[in-house]
DNA sequence: CTCATACTTAGTGATATAAGTAATAGAGAATTG
DNA sequence: AAATTCTCTACCGACAATATCACTAAGTATTCA
């Protein structure tokens, strides 16, 4: 096929070449890291698990929308652009084309974003074309826009795709269609594929037209995933065949090859499903197949009945939220199936079923809630029971119905304001103001169906009851933002669904296999779509729409209340708003509060919290979407990011850069392994807990059901002020306890409710990372990171035969859960074996028996393990038992393990089990021993304090301090910790505090002695962080100098983990501002603002964060390897879980990975990275006034000051130095020479051999000068060789 | 023999002032005492007991003592530098019956007072009825330091409660405060600084501005013209104040009133209404609790009152609202009006 | 018709709020004259 | 440039002050030469 180069075609005078639009590829801006950076590593090698590739990428400034080097300068613009983007998106979806266009103009004026402008314009064009009725309008519009309004911008392939789609849609004849399409195709910037890859623009029908009707493209031009679907329609346009089944149909889909499917295409469905409804409809055919498959399995009669009775075709059977109602127990089926073959086909059918349910779950949640309300209402109405004490759901339905018209009205008003169809003149000042505000929030409010907004608002507020320390209510700020966020989430999900509907609108999946194919294509598409969206609503917009909705709810929601007549003291019935906005004071600051009326709170306490569980963030019924990029992975319709960013655009920018460069694949892989671990609820445990719960009595960590908060009586008026104070304190304490208990009970309630919903289900936890790379499940409340109760409720879906080692490990596990975990394995096994009777008793009669399990450190998990063990031991051969319990292996003081490996401390390494030993070492006891030794020595010298303390030192006294030492606990903090321990022995606070101060010094010294190398490294890390966060970039913004000669420091500590994850410490001064909303102003931080560094936190945080980034890497590496070895793997940071039978394998793998991690000199590598990243940065140091350089610098400053005719500021100095460096780095030899000639205060200092010699400590008077940033030398390392770890069985145990 | 009045030179040697400032110009003090006409309140000076809190350099103490020769004059302070200074001062007084005595306790601590009057019985004021200002007991204090404002607010509450030293009767207090605090306390309806403490001051006390510092540049004060005209305070210059740097200060004369105000409800109503101090009552009343707007609109017949903003309300307006609030059948629980921002658990 | 000026408005910064400094005390940063 | 005072006190997950007024900059209307 002939393809014209695009330059030979003139499109309505748009003549610029794409080459001019993008004069340089992104990479051309990248500063190549200097040779020695590579040199040290001898170039990227195959051994690189991520670090090298990633660090090289993130080292180069100039990537992404957030340029490290220009952070300060662009901060304002960066924020601006985000707001504009989100507003543009909102306006387009709301159909405010004029406003959208004016936003485009603003965007166009932000030069630094010019490159991505066309994407924004395309969005606009898409919408414009949608509304156009003929081809010419669109062509003309495009021409005018690109020619006149935005002359510096050229179209791209997506623009062309839009035009093609439009041409196909609007052309009246085949000729025009063909002519236009051909023209557009020829204009392609990067070939046909470039245009055709825009699946979000072109529909399947479009592809078919291009391919079959017009014959303009070839099959290989199509995006890979769509190929088969598009082609299929050509092969058998009329085909509506049912897929073939293997004989007997018992094996469902297994007989079919996915690559050569027989497709069905429904030509009858021509109408475009405008909204997403169609996609949401339950896939009847698919469900039939699932049902068929299930019934084909060898089920028990009961199971068979369950499946038969189960209505696969209604969405109402999503999850089992109702008590008493029973879903199919899939786990039971899975467990009892006999053959692998059956299990496999069951797994497939279940997965297919769950694909649909997951989809529904993420989407239908709000509707489902509403339907429940309505259902209860109708039911009550039918019974004629709409009496005074309404059921909660009836009430909610009532509020919903009252709120809806208000919201609709408001949406209408917003639309009017946006369309300028309001006459200002006749309005009062207040209304004018309100309309002004509508301009701000209007675009956002019109995006989501008002019904949904109402439901969301109600649910959110109920969910937030008793949060934020408010006794009956919540913080307003939290409420408005939560509602806003929830609306945004809904919008995103709908948007995704709509787009999907657009692409697949022509397809009716009446064939099962075809459906699978579409499902696959759809998943790919979804990933692409999510990756594309970079826009988030500004916090401000969230708060605003949240407040609007909430104020409407406040307006309508009323409850029956009871009061007391002040005169007669009689009870009076009345009605009052359910919510009330007010304020409370805390330490003299006002806090906005949304109170919930007590009568409603009481009602809520009695309810099960079904309604409020956030449906978007439940565990998933299918494997999470694998992580593919920084914002694509996890749930299917709910966007989540790889990193839980702390409103730090810097973090995101670095992450994006390495993500786009494909440098963190191993991170994704590791996370995906975590996500692929299938879980189910331990039904026996659930029944137990549920029973305990329903009694309402406190039990272990489940608090009891407290009904009322009883305060102490007020002391007489004239009692001493101190008495009044005590009274107030006492009441606060009572209230605190009360609300703490309630929220704990509430939390437990959530857990149980979610567990109930997932009884018998197979589920997964999507994970993401905190900013240091540690992994967390996305779903709150119920996950394996939760408390003992959560963990006790969960088991692996897959079972594995124990084997003899597995049995042993199970015993060890139980021992560990009891806290008996410091002895050799044999002793732990013996411990368990000595309690076999107790175990049996606990397992068989947990509540009424002896209750041995309750004595465990982690009673719920212990009970679960007892049950497992008991069941296993009942078998003739316990080793054949199929076990589902996750067995834990915990690092012994994992932070110190990494520190010891880094510092090479031999004795330290031994104490944290990095070296083989026949007994596990206990570092806390060892430190205690060291402390005692010190005390004895001191006591021998006559130190009385030491004498008092020397036989009071136990493991417990030092434990917390040793542990927190890794986190950089301060002397004061440690003193408090130790005092807490000593206070049990010494009554007098003053005395015990004195002793603690003394003891703390010795504990610190002992830890330091044991981990000498590690501490030097800790210090070194701290010092580096301090210098970096007090360093100055050459191209620093002048605004940073607003307070005289002292700049705002802007550089955060940034490093790359071994897996390549770039880590940016987010600690900056908080830049919160007040934002006006409908209810009150809220104090929120602008997520795009770049504030000065908080040097203190940077420094304090770096050592622990660095270590955590290492343990996170270790975990992900181990996960990866376990995944490769087909182990089910889960982890809680430094506690790794797998099946009992796989523990041995896992232990080997995790030790290998630790060794691999530490074989490289990580500290040296870190220093190199720092040196490279902070090259040319300056720091302010104090040097001796009398030194030669000092005089020279002073003279130079004087000279320049005279030249300038004003004070020569630090900013000037930096500017000069920047010039010099620029000249030196220039390619032009002349400029180069100029640079070499140039004399600046910094260059003067450069002539000195060793600056450190001149540095002055505080005592002598000196002068402040700029010097190149220099990090301290790496401290010497001890002799420990990490290879010794290989055979250390107690490393993790 | 009269007590020596400390010179500025000596005081310059004291290092730490913790944000406290003292007028160190004898003539200013003389003017102040002239204006106060204390002998009217305390006709029997030989029975007068004086408690001098945070006396610091104690210049005013010496002047006061020389002038009135009270029966007892106790200085309470615990700041090391001042204790040293005062001890030195008292040592010069070689008479058998010392004119002043130092009580080394922290005036911030409630316990110091119970110790003073009950445990140690150093100074035991007689109990007097509510009919008149206590005529044998006077409290003087300097609360110009950082903790001063907070402490004073608590003392005000004590006047309302009739506890602390105010349980002995309506005890007059002469208190040095930062000027900005004094301004707030004396703010009238309409003043944008009108706040709960203005109302409390108005409700529980009859307070007069006795002296205030003149502005460095303008020579005038930060109090309103009206207020200056009403109180005619003694003006002193910034140079009369030690340390030389810091915020301006004023002296207030506080005369407790006899009152029968419903304290807790008054506290709740004022606290909440004054948050939205520029929002008309018909709106701001809603923040008092569920359905506040409806209730109050119903029971307040005076439309004018509803139109007013809290900052413009008079004390009696507030008392009226308090009364209505108390009669509200569905009023919220005023004893649950707090929040635990960080309910820490470990 | 343009320019200048008064007037409006949006945005920013400062200050007050409540009222035991939670039990404690020392280092290091920030402010200030 | 030195001295006093202010802040923070173990990491992460984590979860948040607000009303009002004075003042400034920018925009708008008005009016006048």
Coordinates of N, CA and C in Angstrom, one line a residue, chain A residues 169-327:
Chain A
X169 N -18.8 8.2 10.9 CA -20.1 8.4 11.5 C -21.0 9.4 10.6
X170 N -20.3 10.4 10.1 CA -21.2 11.5 9.5 C -21.2 11.4 8.0
X171 N -20.4 10.7 7.4 CA -20.4 10.7 5.9 C -21.7 10.1 5.4
X172 N -22.2 10.8 4.3 CA -23.4 10.3 3.8 C -23.3 9.3 2.7
X173 N -22.1 9.2 2.1 CA -21.8 8.3 1.0 C -20.5 7.5 1.3
X174 N -20.4 6.4 0.6 CA -19.2 5.6 0.8 C -18.0 6.4 0.2
X175 N -18.2 7.2 -0.8 CA -17.1 7.9 -1.4 C -16.5 8.9 -0.4
X176 N -17.4 9.7 0.1 CA -16.9 10.8 1.0 C -16.2 10.1 2.2
X177 N -16.8 9.0 2.7 CA -16.2 8.3 3.8 C -14.8 7.9 3.4
X178 N -14.7 7.2 2.3 CA -13.5 6.7 1.8 C -12.5 7.8 1.6
X179 N -12.9 8.9 1.0 CA -12.0 9.9 0.7 C -11.4 10.6 2.0
X180 N -12.3 10.8 2.8 CA -11.9 11.4 4.1 C -10.9 10.5 4.9
X181 N -11.4 9.3 5.0 CA -10.6 8.4 5.8 C -9.2 8.2 5.2
X182 N -9.2 8.1 3.9 CA -7.9 7.9 3.3 C -7.0 9.1 3.5
X183 N -7.5 10.3 3.4 CA -6.8 11.5 3.6 C -6.2 11.5 5.0
X184 N -7.1 11.2 6.0 CA -6.6 11.3 7.3 C -5.5 10.2 7.6
X185 N -5.7 9.1 7.0 CA -4.7 8.0 7.3 C -3.4 8.4 6.7
X186 N -3.4 9.1 5.6 CA -2.1 9.5 5.0 C -1.4 10.5 5.9
X187 N -2.2 11.2 6.7 CA -1.5 12.2 7.5 C -0.8 11.7 8.7
X188 N -0.9 10.4 8.9 CA -0.4 9.7 10.1 C 1.0 10.2 10.5
X189 N 1.1 10.4 11.7 CA 2.4 10.8 12.2 C 3.4 9.6 12.4
X190 N 2.8 8.6 13.0 CA 3.7 7.4 13.1 C 3.0 6.2 12.5
X191 N 2.6 6.3 11.3 CA 2.0 5.2 10.6 C 0.6 4.9 11.0
X192 N 0.0 4.0 10.2 CA -1.4 3.6 10.4 C -1.6 3.1 11.9
X193 N -0.7 2.4 12.3 CA -0.8 1.8 13.6 C -0.9 2.9 14.7
X194 N -0.2 3.9 14.4 CA -0.3 5.1 15.4 C -1.7 5.6 15.5
X195 N -2.4 5.7 14.4 CA -3.8 6.1 14.4 C -4.7 5.0 15.0
X196 N -4.5 3.9 14.5 CA -5.4 2.8 14.8 C -5.3 2.3 16.3
X197 N -4.2 2.7 16.9 CA -4.0 2.2 18.3 C -4.9 3.0 19.2
X198 N -5.6 4.0 18.7 CA -6.4 4.8 19.6 C -7.8 4.1 19.8
X199 N -7.8 3.0 20.5 CA -9.0 2.3 20.7 C -10.1 3.0 21.4
X200 N -9.7 4.0 22.2 CA -10.7 4.7 23.0 C -11.5 5.7 22.1
X201 N -10.9 5.9 20.9 CA -11.6 6.8 19.9 C -12.4 6.0 18.9
X202 N -11.7 5.0 18.3 CA -12.3 4.2 17.2 C -13.1 3.1 17.8
X203 N -14.2 2.8 17.2 CA -15.0 1.6 17.7 C -14.7 0.4 16.9
X204 N -15.2 -0.7 17.3 CA -15.0 -2.0 16.6 C -15.6 -1.8 15.2
X205 N -16.8 -1.1 15.2 CA -17.4 -0.8 13.9 C -16.5 0.0 13.0
X206 N -15.9 1.0 13.6 CA -15.0 1.8 12.8 C -13.9 0.9 12.1
X207 N -13.3 0.1 13.0 CA -12.2 -0.8 12.4 C -12.8 -1.6 11.3
X208 N -14.0 -2.1 11.5 CA -14.5 -3.0 10.5 C -14.8 -2.2 9.2
X209 N -15.3 -1.0 9.4 CA -15.5 -0.2 8.2 C -14.2 0.0 7.4
X210 N -13.2 0.4 8.2 CA -11.9 0.7 7.5 C -11.4 -0.6 6.9
X211 N -11.5 -1.7 7.5 CA -10.9 -2.9 7.1 C -11.7 -3.5 5.9
X212 N -13.0 -3.7 6.1 CA -13.8 -4.4 5.2 C -14.5 -3.6 4.1
X213 N -15.2 -2.6 4.6 CA -15.9 -1.7 3.6 C -15.0 -0.9 2.8
X214 N -14.1 -0.2 3.4 CA -13.3 0.7 2.7 C -12.0 0.1 2.2
X215 N -11.6 -1.0 2.9 CA -10.3 -1.6 2.5 C -9.1 -0.8 2.6
X216 N -9.1 0.1 3.5 CA -8.0 1.1 3.6 C -6.9 0.6 4.5
X217 N -7.2 -0.4 5.3 CA -6.1 -0.9 6.2 C -6.1 -2.4 6.1
X218 N -5.0 -2.9 6.7 CA -4.8 -4.3 6.7 C -4.9 -4.8 8.2
X219 N -5.1 -6.1 8.3 CA -5.3 -6.7 9.6 C -4.1 -6.3 10.6
X220 N -3.0 -6.4 10.0 CA -1.8 -6.2 10.9 C -1.6 -4.8 11.4
X221 N -2.4 -3.9 10.8 CA -2.4 -2.5 11.3 C -3.2 -2.4 12.7
X222 N -4.0 -3.4 12.9 CA -4.9 -3.3 14.1 C -4.1 -3.5 15.4
X223 N -4.6 -3.0 16.4 CA -4.0 -3.3 17.7 C -4.2 -4.8 18.0
X224 N -3.2 -5.4 18.5 CA -3.2 -6.9 18.7 C -4.5 -7.5 19.3
X225 N -4.9 -6.8 20.4 CA -6.0 -7.4 21.2 C -7.3 -7.4 20.3
X226 N -7.4 -6.4 19.5 CA -8.6 -6.2 18.8 C -8.7 -7.0 17.5
X227 N -7.6 -7.3 17.0 CA -7.5 -8.1 15.7 C -8.6 -9.1 15.6
X228 N -8.5 -10.2 16.4 CA -9.5 -11.2 16.3 C -10.9 -10.8 16.3
X229 N -11.2 -9.8 17.1 CA -12.6 -9.4 17.3 C -13.1 -8.8 16.0
X230 N -12.3 -7.9 15.5 CA -12.6 -7.2 14.3 C -12.7 -8.1 13.1
X231 N -11.7 -8.9 13.0 CA -11.7 -9.9 11.9 C -12.9 -10.8 12.0
X232 N -13.2 -11.2 13.1 CA -14.3 -12.2 13.3 C -15.5 -11.8 12.6
X233 N -15.8 -10.5 12.8 CA -17.1 -10.0 12.2 C -17.0 -10.2 10.6
X234 N -15.8 -10.1 10.1 CA -15.7 -10.3 8.7 C -15.9 -11.7 8.2
X235 N -15.4 -12.6 9.1 CA -15.4 -14.0 8.7 C -16.8 -14.6 8.7
X236 N -17.5 -14.3 9.8 CA -18.8 -14.9 9.9 C -19.8 -13.8 10.4
X237 N -20.2 -12.9 9.6 CA -21.0 -11.8 10.0 C -22.3 -12.2 10.6
X238 N -22.8 -13.3 10.2 CA -24.1 -13.7 10.6 C -24.1 -14.7 11.8
X239 N -22.9 -15.2 12.0 CA -22.7 -16.3 13.0 C -23.2 -16.0 14.4
X240 N -24.0 -16.8 14.9 CA -24.5 -16.7 16.3 C -24.4 -18.0 16.9
X241 N -23.4 -18.8 16.6 CA -23.3 -20.1 17.1 C -23.0 -20.2 18.6
X242 N -23.5 -21.1 19.2 CA -23.1 -21.4 20.6 C -21.8 -22.1 20.5
X243 N -21.0 -21.8 21.4 CA -19.7 -22.5 21.4 C -19.9 -24.0 21.6
X244 N -19.0 -24.7 21.0 CA -19.1 -26.2 21.1 C -18.6 -26.6 22.5
X245 N -19.2 -27.6 22.9 CA -18.9 -28.2 24.3 C -18.2 -29.5 24.1
X246 N -17.4 -29.8 25.0 CA -16.8 -31.2 24.9 C -18.0 -32.1 25.4
X247 N -17.8 -33.4 25.0 CA -18.8 -34.3 25.3 C -19.3 -34.3 26.7
X248 N -20.5 -34.3 26.9 CA -21.1 -34.4 28.2 C -21.1 -33.0 28.9
X249 N -20.4 -32.1 28.3 CA -20.4 -30.7 28.8 C -19.9 -30.6 30.2
X250 N -19.4 -31.6 30.8 CA -19.0 -31.5 32.2 C -17.7 -30.6 32.3
X251 N -17.0 -30.5 31.3 CA -15.7 -29.8 31.4 C -15.8 -28.4 30.9
X252 N -17.0 -28.0 30.7 CA -17.2 -26.6 30.3 C -16.3 -26.1 29.2
X253 N -15.6 -25.1 29.5 CA -14.9 -24.4 28.5 C -13.5 -25.0 28.2
X254 N -13.2 -26.0 29.0 CA -11.8 -26.5 28.9 C -11.5 -27.0 27.5
X255 N -12.4 -27.4 26.8 CA -12.1 -28.0 25.5 C -11.9 -27.0 24.4
X256 N -12.0 -25.8 24.7 CA -11.9 -24.8 23.6 C -10.6 -24.1 23.6
X257 N -10.1 -24.0 22.4 CA -8.8 -23.2 22.3 C -9.2 -21.8 22.1
X258 N -8.5 -20.9 22.8 CA -8.9 -19.5 22.8 C -8.4 -18.8 21.5
X259 N -7.4 -19.4 20.9 CA -6.8 -18.7 19.8 C -7.6 -18.9 18.5
X260 N -8.4 -19.9 18.4 CA -9.2 -20.1 17.2 C -10.6 -20.3 17.6
X261 N -11.2 -19.3 18.1 CA -12.5 -19.4 18.5 C -13.5 -19.2 17.4
X262 N -14.7 -19.6 17.7 CA -15.8 -19.3 16.7 C -16.5 -18.2 17.3
X263 N -16.6 -17.2 16.5 CA -17.2 -16.0 17.0 C -18.7 -15.8 16.7
X264 N -19.3 -15.1 17.5 CA -20.6 -14.7 17.2 C -20.7 -13.2 17.2
X265 N -21.3 -12.7 16.3 CA -21.4 -11.3 16.2 C -22.9 -11.0 16.0
X266 N -23.4 -10.2 16.8 CA -24.8 -9.9 16.7 C -25.0 -8.6 15.9
X267 N -25.5 -8.8 14.7 CA -25.7 -7.6 13.9 C -27.0 -6.9 14.2
X268 N -27.8 -7.5 15.0 CA -29.1 -6.9 15.3 C -28.9 -5.7 16.2
X269 N -27.9 -5.8 17.0 CA -27.7 -4.7 18.0 C -27.0 -3.6 17.3
X270 N -27.7 -2.7 16.8 CA -27.0 -1.6 16.1 C -27.1 -0.3 16.9
X271 N -28.0 -0.3 17.8 CA -28.2 1.0 18.6 C -27.0 1.1 19.5
X272 N -26.6 2.3 19.6 CA -25.5 2.6 20.5 C -26.0 2.7 21.9
X273 N -25.4 1.9 22.8 CA -25.8 2.0 24.2 C -25.1 3.2 24.7
X274 N -25.9 4.3 24.8 CA -25.3 5.5 25.2 C -24.7 5.5 26.6
X275 N -25.5 4.9 27.5 CA -24.9 4.9 28.8 C -24.4 3.5 29.1
X276 N -23.9 3.3 30.3 CA -23.2 2.1 30.6 C -24.1 1.0 31.0
X277 N -25.4 1.3 31.0 CA -26.3 0.3 31.6 C -26.1 -1.1 30.9
X278 N -26.0 -1.1 29.6 CA -25.9 -2.3 28.9 C -24.8 -3.2 29.4
X279 N -23.7 -2.5 29.6 CA -22.5 -3.3 30.0 C -22.7 -3.9 31.4
X280 N -23.5 -3.2 32.1 CA -23.7 -3.7 33.5 C -24.6 -4.9 33.6
X281 N -25.4 -5.0 32.6 CA -26.4 -6.1 32.6 C -25.7 -7.4 32.8
X282 N -26.3 -8.3 33.6 CA -25.6 -9.5 33.9 C -25.5 -10.3 32.6
X283 N -24.3 -10.9 32.5 CA -24.1 -11.6 31.2 C -24.7 -13.0 31.3
X284 N -25.9 -13.1 30.8 CA -26.7 -14.3 31.0 C -26.0 -15.5 30.4
X285 N -25.5 -15.4 29.2 CA -25.0 -16.6 28.6 C -23.8 -17.1 29.4
X286 N -22.9 -16.2 29.8 CA -21.8 -16.6 30.6 C -22.2 -17.3 31.8
X287 N -23.2 -16.8 32.5 CA -23.7 -17.4 33.7 C -24.2 -18.8 33.5
X288 N -24.9 -18.9 32.4 CA -25.4 -20.3 32.1 C -24.3 -21.3 32.1
X289 N -23.3 -20.8 31.4 CA -22.1 -21.7 31.2 C -21.5 -22.0 32.6
X290 N -21.4 -21.0 33.4 CA -20.8 -21.2 34.7 C -21.6 -22.2 35.5
X291 N -22.9 -22.0 35.4 CA -23.8 -22.9 36.2 C -23.7 -24.3 35.7
X292 N -23.7 -24.4 34.4 CA -23.5 -25.7 33.8 C -22.3 -26.4 34.2
X293 N -21.2 -25.6 34.2 CA -19.9 -26.2 34.6 C -20.0 -26.7 36.1
X294 N -20.5 -25.8 36.9 CA -20.6 -26.2 38.3 C -21.4 -27.5 38.5
X295 N -22.5 -27.5 37.8 CA -23.3 -28.7 38.0 C -22.7 -30.0 37.5
X296 N -21.8 -29.7 36.6 CA -21.1 -30.9 36.0 C -20.0 -31.4 36.9
X297 N -19.7 -30.7 38.0 CA -18.7 -31.2 38.9 C -19.3 -32.2 39.9
X298 N -18.4 -33.0 40.5 CA -18.9 -34.0 41.4 C -19.2 -33.3 42.8
X299 N -20.5 -32.9 42.9 CA -20.8 -32.2 44.1 C -21.6 -33.1 45.0
X300 N -21.7 -32.6 46.3 CA -22.6 -33.3 47.2 C -24.0 -32.9 46.8
X301 N -25.0 -33.6 47.4 CA -26.4 -33.2 47.0 C -26.7 -31.8 47.5
X302 N -26.2 -31.5 48.6 CA -26.5 -30.2 49.2 C -25.9 -29.1 48.3
X303 N -24.6 -29.3 47.9 CA -24.0 -28.3 47.1 C -24.7 -28.2 45.7
X304 N -25.1 -29.4 45.2 CA -25.8 -29.4 44.0 C -27.1 -28.5 44.1
X305 N -27.7 -28.7 45.2 CA -29.0 -27.9 45.4 C -28.7 -26.4 45.5
X306 N -27.6 -26.1 46.2 CA -27.2 -24.7 46.3 C -27.0 -24.1 45.0
X307 N -26.3 -24.8 44.1 CA -26.0 -24.3 42.8 C -27.3 -24.1 42.0
X308 N -28.1 -25.2 42.1 CA -29.4 -25.1 41.4 C -30.2 -23.9 41.8
X309 N -30.3 -23.7 43.1 CA -31.1 -22.7 43.6 C -30.5 -21.3 43.4
X310 N -29.3 -21.3 43.2 CA -28.6 -20.0 43.1 C -29.0 -19.3 41.8
X311 N -29.4 -18.1 42.0 CA -29.8 -17.3 40.8 C -28.6 -16.6 40.2
X312 N -28.0 -17.2 39.2 CA -26.8 -16.6 38.7 C -27.1 -15.3 37.9
X313 N -28.3 -15.1 37.6 CA -28.6 -14.0 36.7 C -29.0 -12.7 37.3
X314 N -29.0 -12.6 38.6 CA -29.4 -11.3 39.1 C -28.1 -10.8 39.8
X315 N -28.1 -9.5 39.8 CA -26.9 -8.9 40.4 C -27.1 -8.9 41.9
X316 N -28.2 -9.2 42.4 CA -28.4 -9.1 43.8 C -27.7 -10.2 44.6
X317 N -27.2 -11.1 43.8 CA -26.5 -12.2 44.5 C -25.0 -12.0 44.6
X318 N -24.6 -10.7 44.5 CA -23.2 -10.4 44.5 C -22.4 -11.0 45.6
X319 N -22.8 -10.5 46.8 CA -22.1 -11.0 48.0 C -23.1 -11.2 49.1
X320 N -22.8 -12.0 50.0 CA -23.7 -12.4 51.0 C -23.7 -11.4 52.1
X321 N -24.4 -10.3 51.9 CA -24.4 -9.3 53.0 C -25.5 -9.5 54.0
X322 N -26.5 -10.3 53.6 CA -27.6 -10.5 54.6 C -27.3 -11.7 55.4
X323 N -27.7 -11.5 56.7 CA -27.6 -12.7 57.6 C -28.6 -13.7 57.2
X324 N -28.2 -14.9 57.3 CA -29.1 -16.0 57.0 C -29.2 -16.4 55.6
X325 N -29.0 -15.5 54.7 CA -29.0 -15.8 53.3 C -27.7 -16.6 53.0
X326 N -27.8 -17.6 52.2 CA -26.5 -18.3 52.0 C -26.2 -18.4 50.5
X327 N -25.0 -18.0 50.2 CA -24.5 -18.2 48.9 C -24.0 -19.6 48.8

